[in-house]
Short mmCIF file of C-alpha atoms in Angstrom, two decimals:
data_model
loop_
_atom_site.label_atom_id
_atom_site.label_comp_id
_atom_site.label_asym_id
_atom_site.label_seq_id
_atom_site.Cartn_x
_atom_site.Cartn_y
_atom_site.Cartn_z
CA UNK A 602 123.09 -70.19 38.58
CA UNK A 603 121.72 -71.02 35.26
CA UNK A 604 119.39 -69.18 33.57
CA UNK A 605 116.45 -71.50 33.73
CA UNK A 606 117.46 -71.90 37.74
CA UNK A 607 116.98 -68.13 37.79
CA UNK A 608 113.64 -68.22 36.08
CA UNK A 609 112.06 -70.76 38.13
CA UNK A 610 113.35 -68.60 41.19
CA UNK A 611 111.29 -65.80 39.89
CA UNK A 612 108.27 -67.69 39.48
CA UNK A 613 108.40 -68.80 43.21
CA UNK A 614 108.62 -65.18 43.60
CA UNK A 615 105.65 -64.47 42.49
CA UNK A 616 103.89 -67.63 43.07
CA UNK A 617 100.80 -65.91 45.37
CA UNK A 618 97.63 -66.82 44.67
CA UNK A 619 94.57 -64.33 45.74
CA UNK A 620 91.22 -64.40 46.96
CA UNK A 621 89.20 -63.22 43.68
CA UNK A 622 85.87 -61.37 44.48
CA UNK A 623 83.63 -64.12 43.67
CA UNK A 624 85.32 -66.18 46.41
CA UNK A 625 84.07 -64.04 48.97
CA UNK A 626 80.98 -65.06 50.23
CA UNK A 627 78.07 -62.07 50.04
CA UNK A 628 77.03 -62.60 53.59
CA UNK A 629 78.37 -61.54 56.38
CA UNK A 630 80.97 -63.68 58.18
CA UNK A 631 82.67 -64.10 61.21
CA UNK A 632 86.43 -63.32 61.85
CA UNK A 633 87.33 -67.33 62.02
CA UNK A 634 85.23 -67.70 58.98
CA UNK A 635 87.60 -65.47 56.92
CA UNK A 636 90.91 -66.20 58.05
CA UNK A 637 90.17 -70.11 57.43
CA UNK A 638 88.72 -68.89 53.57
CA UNK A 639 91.82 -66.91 53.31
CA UNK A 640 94.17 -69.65 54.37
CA UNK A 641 92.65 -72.24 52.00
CA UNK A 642 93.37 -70.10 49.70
CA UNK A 643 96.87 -69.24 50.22
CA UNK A 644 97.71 -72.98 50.62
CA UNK A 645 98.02 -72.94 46.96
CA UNK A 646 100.27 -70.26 46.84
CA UNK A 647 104.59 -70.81 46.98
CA UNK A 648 105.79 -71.54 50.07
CA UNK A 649 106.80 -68.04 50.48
CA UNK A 650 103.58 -66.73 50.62
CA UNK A 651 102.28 -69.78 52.89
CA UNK A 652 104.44 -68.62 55.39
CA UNK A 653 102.47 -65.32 55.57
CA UNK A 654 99.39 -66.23 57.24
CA UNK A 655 96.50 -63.35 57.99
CA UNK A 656 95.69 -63.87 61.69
CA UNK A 657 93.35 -62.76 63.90
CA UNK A 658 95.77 -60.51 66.19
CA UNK A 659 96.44 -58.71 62.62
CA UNK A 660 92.76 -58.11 62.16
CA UNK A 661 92.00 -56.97 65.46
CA UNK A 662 95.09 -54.82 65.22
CA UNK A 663 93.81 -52.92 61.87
CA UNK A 664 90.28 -52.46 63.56
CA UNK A 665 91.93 -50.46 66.53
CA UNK A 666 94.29 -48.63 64.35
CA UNK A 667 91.37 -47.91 62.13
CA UNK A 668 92.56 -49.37 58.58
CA UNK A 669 89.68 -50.90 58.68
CA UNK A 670 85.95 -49.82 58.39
CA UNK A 671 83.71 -50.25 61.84
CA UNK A 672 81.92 -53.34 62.10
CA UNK A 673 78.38 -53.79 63.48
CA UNK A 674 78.11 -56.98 65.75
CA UNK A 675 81.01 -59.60 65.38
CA UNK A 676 80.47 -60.48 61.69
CA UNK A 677 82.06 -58.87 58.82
CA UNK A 678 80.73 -57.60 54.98
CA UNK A 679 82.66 -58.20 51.99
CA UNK A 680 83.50 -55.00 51.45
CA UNK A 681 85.23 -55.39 55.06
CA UNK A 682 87.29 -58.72 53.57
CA UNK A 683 88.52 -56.77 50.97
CA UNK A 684 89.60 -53.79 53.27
CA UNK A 685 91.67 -56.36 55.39
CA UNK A 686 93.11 -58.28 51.51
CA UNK A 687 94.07 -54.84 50.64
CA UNK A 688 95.98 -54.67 54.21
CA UNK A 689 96.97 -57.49 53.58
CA UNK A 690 98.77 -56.93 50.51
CA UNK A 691 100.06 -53.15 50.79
CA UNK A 692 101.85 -53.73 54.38
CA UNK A 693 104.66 -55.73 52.47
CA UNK A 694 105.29 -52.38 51.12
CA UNK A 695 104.20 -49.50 53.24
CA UNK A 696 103.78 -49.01 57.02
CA UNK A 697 101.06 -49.44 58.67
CA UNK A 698 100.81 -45.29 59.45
CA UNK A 699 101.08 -44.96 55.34
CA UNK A 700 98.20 -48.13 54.58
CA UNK A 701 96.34 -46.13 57.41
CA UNK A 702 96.90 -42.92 55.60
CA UNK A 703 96.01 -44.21 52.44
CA UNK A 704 92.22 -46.08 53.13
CA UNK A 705 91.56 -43.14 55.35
CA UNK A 706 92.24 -40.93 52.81
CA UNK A 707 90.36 -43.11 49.79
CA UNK A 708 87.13 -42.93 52.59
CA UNK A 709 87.63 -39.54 53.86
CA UNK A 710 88.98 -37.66 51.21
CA UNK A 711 87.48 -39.53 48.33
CA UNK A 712 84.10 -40.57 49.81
CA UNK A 713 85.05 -43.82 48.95
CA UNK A 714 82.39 -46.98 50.83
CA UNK A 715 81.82 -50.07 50.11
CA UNK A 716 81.20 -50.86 46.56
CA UNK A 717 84.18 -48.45 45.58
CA UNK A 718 86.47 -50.58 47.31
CA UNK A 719 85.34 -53.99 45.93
CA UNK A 720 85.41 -52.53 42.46
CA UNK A 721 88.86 -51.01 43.09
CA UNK A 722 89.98 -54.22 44.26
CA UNK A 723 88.50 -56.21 41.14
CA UNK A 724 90.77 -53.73 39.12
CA UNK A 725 93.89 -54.29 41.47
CA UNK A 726 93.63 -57.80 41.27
CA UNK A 727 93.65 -57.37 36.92
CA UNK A 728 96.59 -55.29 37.25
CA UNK A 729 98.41 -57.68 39.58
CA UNK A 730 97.74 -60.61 37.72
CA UNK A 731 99.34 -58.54 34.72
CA UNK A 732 102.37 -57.37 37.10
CA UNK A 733 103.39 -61.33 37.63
CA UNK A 734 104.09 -61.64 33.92
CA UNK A 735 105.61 -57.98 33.59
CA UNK A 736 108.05 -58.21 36.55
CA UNK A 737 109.67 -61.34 35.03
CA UNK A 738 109.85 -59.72 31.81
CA UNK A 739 111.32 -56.63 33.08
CA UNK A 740 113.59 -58.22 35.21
CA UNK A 741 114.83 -60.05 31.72
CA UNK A 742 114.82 -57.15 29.95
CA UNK A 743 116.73 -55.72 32.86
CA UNK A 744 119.76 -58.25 32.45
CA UNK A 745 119.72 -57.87 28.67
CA UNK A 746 120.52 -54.34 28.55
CA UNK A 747 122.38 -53.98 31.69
CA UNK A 748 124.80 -57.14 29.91
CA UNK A 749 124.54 -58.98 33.05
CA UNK A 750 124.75 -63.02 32.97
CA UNK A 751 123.31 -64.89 36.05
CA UNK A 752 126.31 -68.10 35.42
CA UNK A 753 128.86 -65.81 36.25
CA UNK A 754 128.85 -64.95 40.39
CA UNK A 755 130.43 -61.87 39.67
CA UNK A 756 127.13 -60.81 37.82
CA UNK A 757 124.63 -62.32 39.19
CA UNK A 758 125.64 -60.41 43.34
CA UNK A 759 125.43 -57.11 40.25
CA UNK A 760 122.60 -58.39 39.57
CA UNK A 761 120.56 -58.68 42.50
CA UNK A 762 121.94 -55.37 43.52
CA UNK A 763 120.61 -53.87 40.40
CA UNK A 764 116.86 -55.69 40.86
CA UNK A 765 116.99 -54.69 44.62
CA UNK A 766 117.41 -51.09 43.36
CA UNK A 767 114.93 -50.77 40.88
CA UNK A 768 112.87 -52.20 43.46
CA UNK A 769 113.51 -49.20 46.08
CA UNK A 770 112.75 -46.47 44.02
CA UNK A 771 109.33 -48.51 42.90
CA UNK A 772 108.68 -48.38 46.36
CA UNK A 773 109.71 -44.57 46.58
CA UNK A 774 107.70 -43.88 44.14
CA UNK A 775 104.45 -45.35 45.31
CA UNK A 776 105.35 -43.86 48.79
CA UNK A 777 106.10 -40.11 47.14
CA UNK A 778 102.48 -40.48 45.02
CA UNK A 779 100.64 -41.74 48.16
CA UNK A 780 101.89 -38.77 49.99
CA UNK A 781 101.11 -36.21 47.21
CA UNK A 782 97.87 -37.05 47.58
CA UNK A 783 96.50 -38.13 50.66
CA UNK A 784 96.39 -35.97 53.77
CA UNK A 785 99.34 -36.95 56.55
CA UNK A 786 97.18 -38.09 59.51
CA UNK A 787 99.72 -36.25 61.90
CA UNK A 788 98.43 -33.19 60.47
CA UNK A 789 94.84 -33.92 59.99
CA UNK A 790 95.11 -34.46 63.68
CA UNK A 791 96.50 -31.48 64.13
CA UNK A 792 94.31 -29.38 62.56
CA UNK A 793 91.29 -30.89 64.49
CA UNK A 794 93.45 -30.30 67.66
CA UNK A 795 93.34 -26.08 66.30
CA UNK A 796 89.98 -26.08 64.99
CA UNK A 797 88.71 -27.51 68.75
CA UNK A 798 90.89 -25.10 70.34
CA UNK A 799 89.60 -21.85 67.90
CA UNK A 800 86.13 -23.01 68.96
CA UNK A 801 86.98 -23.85 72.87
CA UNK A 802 88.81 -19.89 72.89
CA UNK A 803 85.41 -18.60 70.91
CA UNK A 804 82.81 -20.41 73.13
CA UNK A 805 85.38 -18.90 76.48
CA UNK A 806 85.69 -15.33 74.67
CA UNK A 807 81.82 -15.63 74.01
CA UNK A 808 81.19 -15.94 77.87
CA UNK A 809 83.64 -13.44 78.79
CA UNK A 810 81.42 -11.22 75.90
CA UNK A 811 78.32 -12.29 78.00
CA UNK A 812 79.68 -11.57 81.33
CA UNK A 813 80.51 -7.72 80.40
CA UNK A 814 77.26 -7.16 78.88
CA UNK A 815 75.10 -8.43 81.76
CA UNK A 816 78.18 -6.28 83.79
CA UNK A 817 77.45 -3.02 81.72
CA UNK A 818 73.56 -3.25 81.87
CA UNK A 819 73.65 -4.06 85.55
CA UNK A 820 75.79 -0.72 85.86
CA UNK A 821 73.62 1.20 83.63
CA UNK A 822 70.70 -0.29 84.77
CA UNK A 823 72.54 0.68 88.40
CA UNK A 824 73.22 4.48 86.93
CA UNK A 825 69.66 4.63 85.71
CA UNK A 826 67.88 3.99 88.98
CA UNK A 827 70.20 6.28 90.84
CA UNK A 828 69.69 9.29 88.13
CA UNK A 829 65.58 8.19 88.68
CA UNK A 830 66.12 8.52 92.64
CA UNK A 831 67.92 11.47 92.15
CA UNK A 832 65.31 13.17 89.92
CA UNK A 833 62.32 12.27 92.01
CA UNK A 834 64.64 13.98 95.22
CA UNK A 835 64.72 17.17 93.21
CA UNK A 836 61.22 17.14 92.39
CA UNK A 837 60.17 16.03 95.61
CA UNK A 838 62.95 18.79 97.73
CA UNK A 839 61.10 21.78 94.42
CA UNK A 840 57.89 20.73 95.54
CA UNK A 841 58.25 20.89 99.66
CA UNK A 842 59.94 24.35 98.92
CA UNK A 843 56.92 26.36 97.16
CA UNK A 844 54.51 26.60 99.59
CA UNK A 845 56.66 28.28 102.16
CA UNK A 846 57.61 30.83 99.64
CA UNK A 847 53.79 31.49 99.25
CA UNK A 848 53.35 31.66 102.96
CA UNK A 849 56.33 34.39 102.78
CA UNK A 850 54.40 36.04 100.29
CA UNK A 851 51.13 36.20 102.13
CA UNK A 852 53.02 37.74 105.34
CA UNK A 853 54.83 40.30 103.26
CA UNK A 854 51.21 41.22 101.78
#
């Protein structure tokens, strides 16, 4: 492969094209509304990319599984278009579970709504644009120091081995930060699944708490009654008792 073969090949690599905020409508729109603005404008993307349509089985799919914020209705806010682009774009890298883990965490963790995502994905989509340029550069750069030349088939099979690696431990990397810093759902789950048994056992060893009080006072309310019965007997038996002993005393007189 010639060198100007293997640049155009990395052009069509990177040959996406992305819905920019201002392309996204302010109102709200309906699911069939989005995919055909999305579609439109991936049609001008590489054929690559065409290929790698957003559909409405995907969408539904991130609404149950929660990578995307609830909707009111059927219709769908920008910010919610940009939840499903950023989907869109992270699951070619990450699992669903990780994406999942990730906007969970930016919303839970971070307190992140709305306008922090459209403003995070303005940024994203500067960086990316930036990206294009610097992965064909650094794939150069790559081949210049590692003395590799793309004509010779011996170097070029090095050569993709050597892009496909650098490429991994990207990946690794973003996968390492992601879960340095947001929460692992498993064990966010988890912990709810404690915390609701600590407060089912505290709620069961409150009644049981309950039950033995009302148990003692009805005993010493119980022990109380009988010592009261008991008294009133003695007074009662102390009272019957004195005026024989005065008749006894009379007699003896």
């Amino acid at each position: 492969m010639t060198e100007q073969e293997w640049r155009s090949v990395m052009l069509q690599a990177i040959g996406d094209v992305d819905l920019t905020e201002e392309e996204i409508p302010a109102i709200d729109l309906y699911l069939d509304q989005i995919l055909s603005l999305i579609a439109d404008r991936n049609a001008k993307s590489t054929p690559r990319y065409q290929e790698r349509a957003l559909t409405k089985t995907m969408v539904n799919n991130y609404s149950k599984d929660g990578l995307i914020s609830p909707i009111t209705g059927k219709k769908y806010s920008r910010a919610h278009i940009v939840e499903m682009l950023l989907v869109y774009g992270m699951k070619n890298t990450l699992s669903i579970d990780e994406i999942k883990r990730t906007l969970i965490g930016v919303r839970e963790e971070c307190g992140f709504e709305g306008e922090d995502m459209i403003a995070a994905y303005r940024r994203y989509l500067m960086l990316k644009e930036r990206n294009r340029q610097r992965a064909v550069e650094a794939v150069e750069e790559m081949m210049r120091e590692d003395q590799l030349d793309v004509k010779d088939d011996h170097d070029f099979f090095v050569s993709l081995l050597d892009i496909l690696s650098l490429s991994a431990y990207l990946k690794e990397i973003g996968k390492e930060l992601l879960a340095a810093r947001y929460k692992d759902l498993a064990t966010v789950e988890q912990d709810h699944q404690e915390e609701a048994s600590a407060e089912k056992r505290e709620r069961k060893e409150g009644k049981v708490a309950a039950k033995r009080e009302r148990k003692e006072e009805k005993v010493a309310v119980k022990k109380e009654k009988k010592a009261k019965k008991a008294q009133t007997k003695k007074e009662k038996d102390t009272d019957e008792a004195k005026p024989e002993k005065d008749t006894d005393d009379e007699a003896e007189q």
